[in-house]
Amino acid sequence: MAWRPFPRTLTPQHASPTPPTHPTPSAAAPPGRGRDLVRTATGRTLDVLRLLVVVARGLGRTVSAVRRWWERTPRERRGPVLIAIVACLLILWLTPYGPLIGAVALAGALAWQGRDRSADAADGGPGEAERARLQTLYEALVPFLALAGDPRPQPLYAHDGDWRRAFTDFAFAEDGRLAHLTLRYPPHFGDGDPESRARLQRLLCARAGRGREYRFAWNEEAGELTLTALPPLPTGVYAQRFVTAPGETVLGFTDLHTVQRTVPVIEDGGGRRDLPPVVWRTGPRSAEPHLLALGRPGAGTTTLLRSIALQALRHGEVLIVDGGGAGEYAFLAGRGRVLAVEPTLAGALSSLEWVTRETERRLLAANRARQTGRDAPEDVCRPLWVLVDRPSVLGHLARSEGQRDPQDLLQVPLRYGRAVRVTVAIADQFEGAESLIGAVRAHTRARVVLGPATPDQVREVLGEAPATTPPPQVPPGRGYARLGTGPVHRLQVPATPNPYDEEAAEPQRRAVMELLTEPMAGAGRRVGR
């Protein structure tokens, strides 16, 4: 049957040319068809071989990963793990089409493990300089973590070894410095020895880059250590009305991942942001009703007490004993709800004697109200804050004059003040810490260390060494805080200068003056009157 073309009048202009009426021999059998068939068969064969290569590579990687996991698994857990694996395989065998589904899933997993990761390494993997830095860090750890005469064929740390087996996770900052690292250490390493830990941390700090703060997280069960470079704490926050509930006091600000809340603050320049605070809770249900702050001269312990005083004036009354006698709290004298500011030994003794009698009076009144089934009187429920700065100086003066040590008068409020909302906050220097009496050491469970301090000094005051390295430069108000048996937090106290100090910044002085209460009608009111 012959093909007849349409008439020219009916053929559209964009139609293709009219094919020939009779096929030519060249159209029936093109000359390069044999070569095309060979090329197609070769390509399909290479695709199959490439798939087999990918699966074989994935099988090797999977076997290596399983072997490493098996070496890390404790011996007492290997039996239950094998039982669980056998049970899963038996369930899969008894399930309809279970072996087929398992085979397909295994082939897919092996293909995924054996994929070409060059593109992933180009996108987010380490570059040449980063790999060199990781290899240098690995070689530095070999003398410290390698075991002489290790019987294993492939030890975790060995000269000219592969750092990929030891470093399971890492990240670099924009400047090329190490920002995060998770490393595995061998089982023979003494992770329970503080000295061994400290030596390893010092080595990592030196190799990861000086001039920054690092946090170390030890996972003894998995045998891993995580190093994280921390950003500096904000120093531009000054005294202000923080969003807190009654009985809560903001000691300062810390890292975001260590606390579970944030508060809005205003920084220098008027910027607003949310920062994580270290909140100290006081009151009858508080486990840390009293506070002790230690530091070096100029570290910011007086600034901390000023910040606490300004926050305490919102809901209670404040009595201040200034053992330094430098007039750092003179701006509070004569203000509403400020009972007294005593810079002398005689005034401190009389004021603390009144605090002792007031605590006893509150205890008796609360006991009578409880026995009669009535609520406690209002004057018993009103918080009373006793802030004592440099009690060691007052104690030295008292001993030289043959008088009573003012710290002895703090025993009653320290022991029984929590039940009647009497809170004591003491600040001193490291040089005077030895003169603190036993009651002060025993009942001040909220602790703060400010200024330059060694890990041993921090451990002696807080009861636990910090998990972070000391900062290269310590600004005023920078240190550590620990509430009871909780973790050790990095701390930056908000700037609270003396508003009468002309060297302080004008916005900070103005912020302190705005937080003060109104002056009383009769300025110079004393506690004993």
Short mmCIF file of C-alpha atoms in Angstrom, two decimals:
data_model
loop_
_atom_site.label_atom_id
_atom_site.label_comp_id
_atom_site.label_asym_id
_atom_site.label_seq_id
_atom_site.Cartn_x
_atom_site.Cartn_y
_atom_site.Cartn_z
CA MET A 1 0.00 0.00 0.00
CA ALA A 2 1.60 3.23 -1.16
CA TRP A 3 1.63 6.45 0.94
CA ARG A 4 0.07 9.38 -0.91
CA PRO A 5 0.77 12.92 0.19
CA PHE A 6 -1.87 15.55 0.84
CA PRO A 7 -2.51 18.12 -1.81
CA ARG A 8 -0.32 21.19 -1.55
CA THR A 9 -3.29 23.37 -0.78
CA LEU A 10 -4.15 21.25 2.27
CA THR A 11 -0.58 20.92 3.60
CA PRO A 12 0.22 23.48 6.37
CA GLN A 13 3.20 25.75 5.83
CA HIS A 14 4.97 24.58 9.01
CA ALA A 15 4.66 20.90 8.12
CA SER A 16 7.78 18.84 7.63
CA PRO A 17 8.95 17.94 4.14
CA THR A 18 7.17 15.11 2.38
CA PRO A 19 8.89 11.78 3.07
CA PRO A 20 9.92 9.69 0.10
CA THR A 21 7.45 7.26 -1.34
CA HIS A 22 9.80 4.27 -1.22
CA PRO A 23 12.25 3.70 1.64
CA THR A 24 15.89 3.71 0.68
CA PRO A 25 18.31 0.98 1.71
CA SER A 26 20.21 3.46 3.93
CA ALA A 27 17.09 4.26 5.95
CA ALA A 28 16.31 0.60 6.47
CA ALA A 29 19.75 -0.17 7.89
CA PRO A 30 21.72 2.86 9.18
CA PRO A 31 25.51 2.40 8.99
CA GLY A 32 26.27 3.17 12.74
CA ARG A 33 23.60 1.01 14.31
CA GLY A 34 26.06 -1.71 15.31
CA ARG A 35 28.27 0.74 17.12
CA ASP A 36 25.22 2.15 18.96
CA LEU A 37 24.23 -1.31 20.15
CA VAL A 38 27.75 -1.97 21.46
CA ARG A 39 27.86 1.42 23.21
CA THR A 40 24.49 0.84 24.85
CA ALA A 41 25.43 -2.61 26.09
CA THR A 42 28.73 -1.31 27.45
CA GLY A 43 27.00 1.56 29.28
CA ARG A 44 24.46 -0.74 30.89
CA THR A 45 27.18 -3.13 31.96
CA LEU A 46 29.16 -0.28 33.52
CA ASP A 47 26.05 0.91 35.34
CA VAL A 48 25.57 -2.54 36.84
CA LEU A 49 29.24 -2.76 37.81
CA ARG A 50 29.13 0.74 39.29
CA LEU A 51 26.14 -0.25 41.40
CA LEU A 52 27.99 -3.33 42.58
CA VAL A 53 31.02 -1.19 43.46
CA VAL A 54 28.82 1.20 45.46
CA VAL A 55 27.21 -1.69 47.34
CA ALA A 56 30.61 -3.27 48.04
CA ARG A 57 31.96 0.06 49.33
CA GLY A 58 28.90 0.45 51.53
CA LEU A 59 29.38 -3.06 52.86
CA GLY A 60 32.96 -2.25 53.84
CA ARG A 61 31.96 0.99 55.57
CA THR A 62 29.13 -0.74 57.39
CA VAL A 63 31.40 -3.52 58.60
CA SER A 64 33.93 -0.96 59.86
CA ALA A 65 31.23 1.01 61.68
CA VAL A 66 29.81 -2.15 63.27
CA ARG A 67 33.28 -3.21 64.39
CA ARG A 68 33.94 0.17 66.01
CA TRP A 69 30.55 0.07 67.71
CA TRP A 70 31.22 -3.46 68.95
CA GLU A 71 34.57 -2.37 70.42
CA ARG A 72 32.91 0.51 72.26
CA THR A 73 30.12 -1.69 73.65
CA PRO A 74 30.90 -2.97 77.18
CA ARG A 75 31.28 -6.70 77.53
CA GLU A 76 28.31 -7.06 79.85
CA ARG A 77 26.03 -5.55 77.19
CA ARG A 78 27.14 -7.63 74.22
CA GLY A 79 25.04 -10.67 75.17
CA PRO A 80 21.71 -8.80 75.40
CA VAL A 81 22.52 -6.97 72.16
CA LEU A 82 23.08 -10.27 70.32
CA ILE A 83 19.84 -11.68 71.72
CA ALA A 84 17.93 -8.61 70.52
CA ILE A 85 19.46 -8.88 67.03
CA VAL A 86 18.58 -12.62 66.76
CA ALA A 87 15.01 -11.89 67.89
CA CYS A 88 14.61 -9.18 65.25
CA LEU A 89 15.93 -11.50 62.52
CA LEU A 90 13.55 -14.27 63.61
CA ILE A 91 10.56 -11.90 63.53
CA LEU A 92 11.61 -10.72 60.07
CA TRP A 93 11.90 -14.33 58.85
CA LEU A 94 8.41 -15.23 60.10
CA THR A 95 6.79 -12.12 58.64
CA PRO A 96 5.20 -12.55 55.19
CA TYR A 97 7.59 -11.22 52.55
CA GLY A 98 9.91 -10.37 55.45
CA PRO A 99 13.13 -11.75 53.92
CA LEU A 100 12.44 -9.91 50.66
CA ILE A 101 11.74 -6.64 52.46
CA GLY A 102 14.85 -7.10 54.59
CA ALA A 103 17.01 -7.80 51.55
CA VAL A 104 15.73 -4.69 49.75
CA ALA A 105 16.25 -2.53 52.85
CA LEU A 106 19.76 -3.91 53.35
CA ALA A 107 20.67 -3.27 49.70
CA GLY A 108 19.35 0.28 49.95
CA ALA A 109 21.26 0.92 53.17
CA LEU A 110 24.49 -0.44 51.69
CA ALA A 111 24.04 1.68 48.57
CA TRP A 112 23.49 4.77 50.72
CA GLN A 113 26.55 4.04 52.83
CA GLY A 114 28.66 3.47 49.74
CA ARG A 115 27.63 6.63 47.92
CA ASP A 116 30.25 9.02 46.66
CA ARG A 117 30.77 11.58 49.44
CA SER A 118 33.04 13.89 47.53
CA ALA A 119 30.14 16.24 46.83
CA ASP A 120 29.15 16.24 50.50
CA ALA A 121 32.75 16.97 51.49
CA ALA A 122 32.90 19.80 48.97
CA ASP A 123 29.69 21.32 50.36
CA GLY A 124 30.19 21.02 54.13
CA GLY A 125 33.26 18.88 54.80
CA PRO A 126 36.61 20.14 56.00
CA GLY A 127 38.92 21.83 53.56
CA GLU A 128 42.62 21.28 53.14
CA ALA A 129 43.57 23.71 55.91
CA GLU A 130 40.93 22.31 58.27
CA ARG A 131 42.05 18.73 57.66
CA ALA A 132 45.62 19.77 58.38
CA ARG A 133 44.51 21.41 61.64
CA LEU A 134 42.60 18.29 62.70
CA GLN A 135 45.56 16.06 61.84
CA THR A 136 47.87 18.30 63.88
CA LEU A 137 45.51 18.13 66.85
CA TYR A 138 45.32 14.34 66.48
CA GLU A 139 49.11 13.99 66.45
CA ALA A 140 49.33 16.16 69.57
CA LEU A 141 46.90 13.83 71.38
CA VAL A 142 48.79 10.65 70.44
CA PRO A 143 51.54 10.88 73.14
CA PHE A 144 48.89 11.59 75.76
CA LEU A 145 46.21 9.02 74.82
CA ALA A 146 48.21 6.27 73.11
CA LEU A 147 48.97 3.10 75.05
CA ALA A 148 52.48 1.66 74.86
CA GLY A 149 52.36 -1.87 73.48
CA ASP A 150 48.70 -1.70 72.51
CA PRO A 151 47.73 -5.24 71.34
CA ARG A 152 44.97 -4.03 69.04
CA PRO A 153 45.88 -4.04 65.34
CA GLN A 154 44.36 -0.59 64.78
CA PRO A 155 44.61 1.50 67.97
CA LEU A 156 42.48 4.60 68.27
CA TYR A 157 45.52 6.89 68.67
CA ALA A 158 48.74 6.07 66.86
CA HIS A 159 51.38 8.01 64.97
CA ASP A 160 50.39 8.61 61.35
CA GLY A 161 46.91 7.36 62.22
CA ASP A 162 43.57 8.52 60.85
CA TRP A 163 41.91 11.33 62.79
CA ARG A 164 38.48 10.36 61.41
CA ARG A 165 38.25 7.42 63.82
CA ALA A 166 38.95 9.62 66.85
CA PHE A 167 37.00 12.79 65.94
CA THR A 168 33.34 11.93 65.48
CA ASP A 169 32.04 15.49 65.10
CA PHE A 170 33.65 18.87 64.46
CA ALA A 171 32.83 22.36 63.24
CA PHE A 172 34.87 25.41 62.33
CA ALA A 173 34.09 29.08 62.75
CA GLU A 174 34.16 31.63 59.95
CA ASP A 175 37.73 32.61 60.80
CA GLY A 176 38.89 29.00 60.35
CA ARG A 177 39.35 28.26 64.04
CA LEU A 178 37.90 25.18 65.69
CA ALA A 179 34.48 25.92 67.19
CA HIS A 180 33.22 22.44 68.13
CA LEU A 181 34.87 19.05 68.51
CA THR A 182 33.75 15.66 69.80
CA LEU A 183 36.54 13.16 70.29
CA ARG A 184 36.69 9.60 71.51
CA TYR A 185 39.28 8.59 74.07
CA PRO A 186 40.49 5.02 74.73
CA PRO A 187 39.12 2.99 77.67
CA HIS A 188 42.42 3.09 79.55
CA PHE A 189 42.26 6.89 79.93
CA GLY A 190 41.57 7.94 83.52
CA ASP A 191 38.53 10.15 82.98
CA GLY A 192 37.75 9.98 86.69
CA ASP A 193 41.04 11.61 87.68
CA PRO A 194 40.77 15.43 87.90
CA GLU A 195 44.46 15.85 87.10
CA SER A 196 44.19 13.75 83.92
CA ARG A 197 41.15 15.70 82.86
CA ALA A 198 42.87 19.01 83.51
CA ARG A 199 45.95 18.01 81.48
CA LEU A 200 43.85 16.92 78.53
CA GLN A 201 41.78 20.12 78.68
CA ARG A 202 44.89 22.29 78.77
CA LEU A 203 46.29 20.46 75.76
CA LEU A 204 43.07 20.91 73.80
CA CYS A 205 42.88 24.61 74.70
CA ALA A 206 46.43 25.17 73.51
CA ARG A 207 45.86 23.35 70.20
CA ALA A 208 42.35 24.65 69.51
CA GLY A 209 43.42 28.28 69.91
CA ARG A 210 44.13 30.52 72.85
CA GLY A 211 42.26 33.70 73.68
CA ARG A 212 38.82 32.06 73.94
CA GLU A 213 36.71 30.28 76.52
CA TYR A 214 35.91 26.60 76.06
CA ARG A 215 33.31 24.34 77.61
CA PHE A 216 34.13 20.66 78.18
CA ALA A 217 31.37 18.03 78.42
CA TRP A 218 32.52 14.57 79.52
CA ASN A 219 30.48 11.50 78.60
CA GLU A 220 32.14 8.74 80.59
CA GLU A 221 29.66 6.07 79.51
CA ALA A 222 30.39 6.54 75.80
CA GLY A 223 34.02 7.57 76.29
CA GLU A 224 33.60 10.91 74.52
CA LEU A 225 34.67 14.48 75.25
CA THR A 226 32.98 17.47 73.61
CA LEU A 227 34.78 20.80 73.32
CA THR A 228 32.81 23.94 72.47
CA ALA A 229 34.15 27.46 71.98
CA LEU A 230 31.96 29.91 73.91
CA PRO A 231 31.20 33.49 72.92
CA PRO A 232 32.01 36.20 75.48
CA LEU A 233 29.26 37.16 77.90
CA PRO A 234 27.59 40.55 77.30
CA THR A 235 29.11 43.37 79.36
CA GLY A 236 26.78 46.16 78.19
CA VAL A 237 23.86 45.34 80.51
CA TYR A 238 23.36 47.80 83.37
CA ALA A 239 21.03 47.91 86.37
CA GLN A 240 17.33 48.00 85.48
CA ARG A 241 13.98 46.53 86.47
CA PHE A 242 14.24 42.92 85.44
CA VAL A 243 11.14 40.84 84.77
CA THR A 244 11.13 38.61 87.87
CA ALA A 245 8.62 37.36 90.42
CA PRO A 246 8.72 38.32 94.11
CA GLY A 247 11.52 36.43 95.81
CA GLU A 248 13.63 36.20 92.63
CA THR A 249 16.89 38.12 92.21
CA VAL A 250 18.95 38.30 89.03
CA LEU A 251 22.59 37.80 89.96
CA GLY A 252 23.79 38.20 86.38
CA PHE A 253 23.68 36.63 82.96
CA THR A 254 25.09 33.38 81.63
CA ASP A 255 25.02 31.06 78.61
CA LEU A 256 21.76 30.29 76.86
CA HIS A 257 22.11 26.49 76.92
CA THR A 258 22.63 26.29 80.71
CA VAL A 259 19.34 27.85 81.91
CA GLN A 260 15.73 27.46 80.80
CA ARG A 261 14.52 31.07 80.67
CA THR A 262 15.40 34.48 79.33
CA VAL A 263 14.51 38.02 80.38
CA PRO A 264 14.31 41.15 78.23
CA VAL A 265 17.06 43.66 78.95
CA ILE A 266 18.24 47.02 77.65
CA GLU A 267 21.92 47.36 76.72
CA ASP A 268 24.16 50.36 76.30
CA GLY A 269 22.93 52.33 73.32
CA GLY A 270 19.26 51.47 73.86
CA GLY A 271 19.30 48.06 72.20
CA ARG A 272 16.89 45.43 73.47
CA ARG A 273 17.48 41.70 73.57
CA ASP A 274 16.64 38.59 75.60
CA LEU A 275 19.40 37.15 77.78
CA PRO A 276 19.52 34.06 80.03
CA PRO A 277 19.78 35.09 83.72
CA VAL A 278 21.14 33.36 86.81
CA VAL A 279 18.14 33.71 89.13
CA TRP A 280 18.58 33.36 92.88
CA ARG A 281 15.34 32.44 94.66
CA THR A 282 14.85 33.31 98.33
CA GLY A 283 12.03 32.82 100.80
CA PRO A 284 10.67 30.09 103.09
CA ARG A 285 10.84 27.41 100.38
CA SER A 286 14.27 28.30 99.06
CA ALA A 287 17.07 25.76 99.32
CA GLU A 288 19.70 28.53 99.04
CA PRO A 289 18.38 31.32 101.30
CA HIS A 290 21.72 33.13 101.82
CA LEU A 291 24.58 34.13 99.55
CA LEU A 292 28.36 34.47 99.78
CA ALA A 293 30.41 36.27 97.12
CA LEU A 294 34.21 36.26 97.04
CA GLY A 295 36.67 37.93 94.69
CA ARG A 296 39.74 40.04 94.32
CA PRO A 297 39.83 43.82 94.75
CA GLY A 298 37.98 45.45 91.89
CA ALA A 299 36.36 42.20 90.78
CA GLY A 300 32.80 43.44 91.30
CA THR A 301 31.58 42.00 94.62
CA THR A 302 30.43 45.45 95.76
CA THR A 303 28.69 45.91 92.42
CA LEU A 304 26.87 42.63 93.00
CA LEU A 305 25.61 43.77 96.42
CA ARG A 306 24.46 47.09 94.95
CA SER A 307 22.53 45.24 92.26
CA ILE A 308 20.93 42.97 94.86
CA ALA A 309 20.00 45.98 97.02
CA LEU A 310 18.27 47.78 94.15
CA GLN A 311 16.24 44.67 93.30
CA ALA A 312 15.38 43.99 96.95
CA LEU A 313 13.91 47.48 97.41
CA ARG A 314 11.00 46.57 95.12
CA HIS A 315 9.41 44.14 97.62
CA GLY A 316 11.21 44.49 100.95
CA GLU A 317 13.49 46.40 103.31
CA VAL A 318 17.27 46.58 103.16
CA LEU A 319 19.94 47.01 105.82
CA ILE A 320 23.52 47.52 104.64
CA VAL A 321 26.75 47.12 106.60
CA ASP A 322 29.66 48.64 104.67
CA GLY A 323 32.79 47.11 106.15
CA GLY A 324 35.02 48.74 103.56
CA GLY A 325 33.97 52.20 104.72
CA ALA A 326 34.56 53.74 101.28
CA GLY A 327 31.05 55.17 100.92
CA GLU A 328 30.05 52.81 98.11
CA TYR A 329 26.49 52.63 99.46
CA ALA A 330 26.06 56.25 100.56
CA PHE A 331 23.53 56.92 97.78
CA LEU A 332 21.10 54.54 99.53
CA ALA A 333 21.11 56.40 102.85
CA GLY A 334 17.85 58.16 103.63
CA ARG A 335 15.87 56.34 100.96
CA GLY A 336 12.53 54.66 101.50
CA ARG A 337 12.71 51.03 102.72
CA VAL A 338 16.44 51.43 103.45
CA LEU A 339 16.68 50.85 107.19
CA ALA A 340 20.31 51.93 107.59
CA VAL A 341 23.69 52.16 105.88
CA GLU A 342 26.34 51.54 108.55
CA PRO A 343 30.01 52.14 107.63
CA THR A 344 31.39 52.01 111.20
CA LEU A 345 32.02 49.19 113.64
CA ALA A 346 29.71 50.60 116.32
CA GLY A 347 26.88 51.09 113.84
CA ALA A 348 27.41 47.60 112.42
CA LEU A 349 27.23 46.00 115.88
CA SER A 350 24.06 47.87 116.83
CA SER A 351 22.40 47.15 113.48
CA LEU A 352 23.21 43.44 113.54
CA GLU A 353 22.01 43.17 117.14
CA TRP A 354 18.71 44.62 115.98
CA VAL A 355 18.61 42.09 113.12
CA THR A 356 19.07 39.26 115.64
CA ARG A 357 16.23 40.54 117.84
CA GLU A 358 14.03 41.16 114.80
CA THR A 359 14.57 37.60 113.56
CA GLU A 360 13.66 36.20 116.97
CA ARG A 361 10.57 38.44 117.14
CA ARG A 362 9.42 37.26 113.73
CA LEU A 363 9.90 33.65 114.69
CA LEU A 364 7.79 34.05 117.85
CA ALA A 365 5.06 35.96 115.98
CA ALA A 366 4.92 33.39 113.19
CA ASN A 367 4.76 30.56 115.74
CA ARG A 368 1.86 32.19 117.63
CA ALA A 369 -0.05 32.78 114.40
CA ARG A 370 0.52 29.19 113.32
CA GLN A 371 -0.71 27.82 116.65
CA THR A 372 -3.89 29.88 116.52
CA GLY A 373 -4.56 29.04 112.88
CA ARG A 374 -4.20 32.61 111.65
CA ASP A 375 -2.02 34.05 108.91
CA ALA A 376 1.31 35.51 109.85
CA PRO A 377 1.33 39.29 110.44
CA GLU A 378 2.32 41.56 107.60
CA ASP A 379 5.52 42.72 109.31
CA VAL A 380 6.62 39.05 109.51
CA CYS A 381 5.97 38.38 105.82
CA ARG A 382 7.77 41.52 104.62
CA PRO A 383 11.23 40.51 103.29
CA LEU A 384 14.24 41.83 105.17
CA TRP A 385 17.61 41.89 103.39
CA VAL A 386 20.87 42.16 105.33
CA LEU A 387 23.81 43.01 103.05
CA VAL A 388 27.28 42.84 104.64
CA ASP A 389 30.31 43.98 102.65
CA ARG A 390 33.84 43.11 103.87
CA PRO A 391 33.00 41.53 107.27
CA SER A 392 36.65 40.50 107.63
CA VAL A 393 37.66 44.16 108.00
CA LEU A 394 35.04 44.70 110.70
CA GLY A 395 36.19 41.55 112.47
CA HIS A 396 39.78 42.76 112.46
CA LEU A 397 38.73 46.11 113.94
CA ALA A 398 36.60 44.37 116.56
CA ARG A 399 39.47 42.13 117.67
CA SER A 400 41.85 45.10 117.88
CA GLU A 401 39.37 47.00 120.08
CA GLY A 402 38.39 43.97 122.17
CA GLN A 403 34.79 43.94 120.96
CA ARG A 404 32.55 41.23 119.60
CA ASP A 405 32.99 40.06 116.03
CA PRO A 406 29.99 41.24 113.95
CA GLN A 407 29.85 37.85 112.25
CA ASP A 408 28.75 36.27 115.52
CA LEU A 409 25.58 38.35 115.34
CA LEU A 410 24.76 36.83 111.95
CA GLN A 411 24.32 33.30 113.28
CA VAL A 412 20.64 33.69 114.21
CA PRO A 413 19.50 35.19 110.87
CA LEU A 414 21.64 32.70 108.99
CA ARG A 415 20.23 29.70 110.83
CA TYR A 416 16.57 30.71 111.19
CA GLY A 417 16.04 33.64 108.83
CA ARG A 418 14.67 31.63 105.93
CA ALA A 419 11.40 30.80 107.73
CA VAL A 420 10.64 34.50 108.35
CA ARG A 421 12.01 35.93 105.06
CA VAL A 422 15.28 37.27 106.44
CA THR A 423 17.98 36.99 103.76
CA VAL A 424 21.71 37.57 104.30
CA ALA A 425 24.15 38.35 101.48
CA ILE A 426 27.85 38.63 102.31
CA ALA A 427 30.68 39.80 100.07
CA ASP A 428 34.39 39.67 100.86
CA GLN A 429 37.79 39.24 99.27
CA PHE A 430 39.87 36.09 98.99
CA GLU A 431 42.34 37.51 101.52
CA GLY A 432 39.61 37.68 104.17
CA ALA A 433 37.92 34.37 103.40
CA GLU A 434 39.89 32.57 106.13
CA SER A 435 38.35 34.80 108.81
CA LEU A 436 34.77 33.81 107.91
CA ILE A 437 33.13 31.88 110.71
CA GLY A 438 31.65 28.41 110.35
CA ALA A 439 28.04 29.60 110.33
CA VAL A 440 28.73 31.79 107.31
CA ARG A 441 30.39 28.93 105.43
CA ALA A 442 27.68 26.42 106.33
CA HIS A 443 24.52 28.43 105.62
CA THR A 444 25.50 30.41 102.50
CA ARG A 445 24.61 27.82 99.88
CA ALA A 446 24.41 30.32 97.02
CA ARG A 447 28.02 31.07 96.05
CA VAL A 448 29.61 33.54 93.62
CA VAL A 449 33.27 33.92 92.63
CA LEU A 450 34.23 37.07 90.72
CA GLY A 451 37.44 38.21 89.09
CA PRO A 452 40.56 36.24 88.14
CA ALA A 453 40.60 32.92 89.99
CA THR A 454 42.29 29.59 89.47
CA PRO A 455 40.20 26.39 89.11
CA ASP A 456 41.34 25.33 92.58
CA GLN A 457 40.07 28.57 94.11
CA VAL A 458 36.76 28.21 92.31
CA ARG A 459 36.46 24.60 93.47
CA GLU A 460 37.23 25.59 97.07
CA VAL A 461 34.47 28.22 97.12
CA LEU A 462 31.82 26.62 94.92
CA GLY A 463 32.54 22.98 95.76
CA GLU A 464 33.04 22.06 92.10
CA ALA A 465 35.42 23.20 89.40
CA PRO A 466 33.87 25.03 86.44
CA ALA A 467 33.34 23.15 83.19
CA THR A 468 34.72 26.13 81.26
CA THR A 469 38.18 27.61 80.95
CA PRO A 470 38.91 31.06 82.44
CA PRO A 471 38.51 34.01 80.08
CA PRO A 472 41.66 35.59 78.61
CA GLN A 473 40.60 39.02 79.92
CA VAL A 474 38.36 39.30 82.98
CA PRO A 475 36.08 42.37 82.93
CA PRO A 476 34.60 43.71 86.18
CA GLY A 477 31.71 41.59 87.39
CA ARG A 478 32.83 38.48 85.51
CA GLY A 479 33.02 35.16 87.33
CA TYR A 480 31.12 31.99 88.26
CA ALA A 481 28.00 31.23 90.28
CA ARG A 482 26.55 28.08 91.78
CA LEU A 483 23.23 27.72 93.57
CA GLY A 484 23.33 24.87 96.03
CA THR A 485 24.30 21.63 94.33
CA GLY A 486 23.45 22.86 90.84
CA PRO A 487 25.85 23.34 87.95
CA VAL A 488 28.52 26.02 87.86
CA HIS A 489 27.42 28.90 85.61
CA ARG A 490 29.47 31.55 83.95
CA LEU A 491 28.31 34.90 85.33
CA GLN A 492 28.40 38.51 84.24
CA VAL A 493 27.00 40.90 86.85
CA PRO A 494 25.05 43.87 85.42
CA ALA A 495 26.91 47.15 85.69
CA THR A 496 25.70 48.90 88.88
CA PRO A 497 28.14 51.72 89.68
CA ASN A 498 27.98 54.20 92.51
CA PRO A 499 25.97 57.10 91.04
CA TYR A 500 28.19 59.52 92.99
CA ASP A 501 31.27 58.18 91.18
CA GLU A 502 32.18 60.70 88.49
CA GLU A 503 34.32 58.17 86.62
CA ALA A 504 31.32 55.92 85.91
CA ALA A 505 29.41 56.20 82.66
CA GLU A 506 26.57 58.70 82.74
CA PRO A 507 23.88 56.29 81.38
CA GLN A 508 24.73 53.74 84.05
CA ARG A 509 24.66 56.33 86.83
CA ARG A 510 21.31 57.61 85.59
CA ALA A 511 19.92 54.06 85.48
CA VAL A 512 20.90 53.48 89.12
CA MET A 513 19.27 56.74 90.23
CA GLU A 514 16.04 55.81 88.47
CA LEU A 515 15.81 52.61 90.52
CA LEU A 516 16.12 54.34 93.88
CA THR A 517 13.09 54.78 96.10
CA GLU A 518 11.85 58.17 97.21
CA PRO A 519 13.75 59.89 100.05
CA MET A 520 12.21 59.60 103.49
CA ALA A 521 10.87 62.63 105.31
CA GLY A 522 13.40 62.32 108.12
CA ALA A 523 16.71 61.57 106.45
CA GLY A 524 19.33 59.84 108.52
CA ARG A 525 16.90 57.34 110.09
CA ARG A 526 18.65 54.74 112.23
CA VAL A 527 17.70 51.18 112.94
CA GLY A 528 17.63 51.56 116.69
CA ARG A 529 15.10 54.40 116.58
#
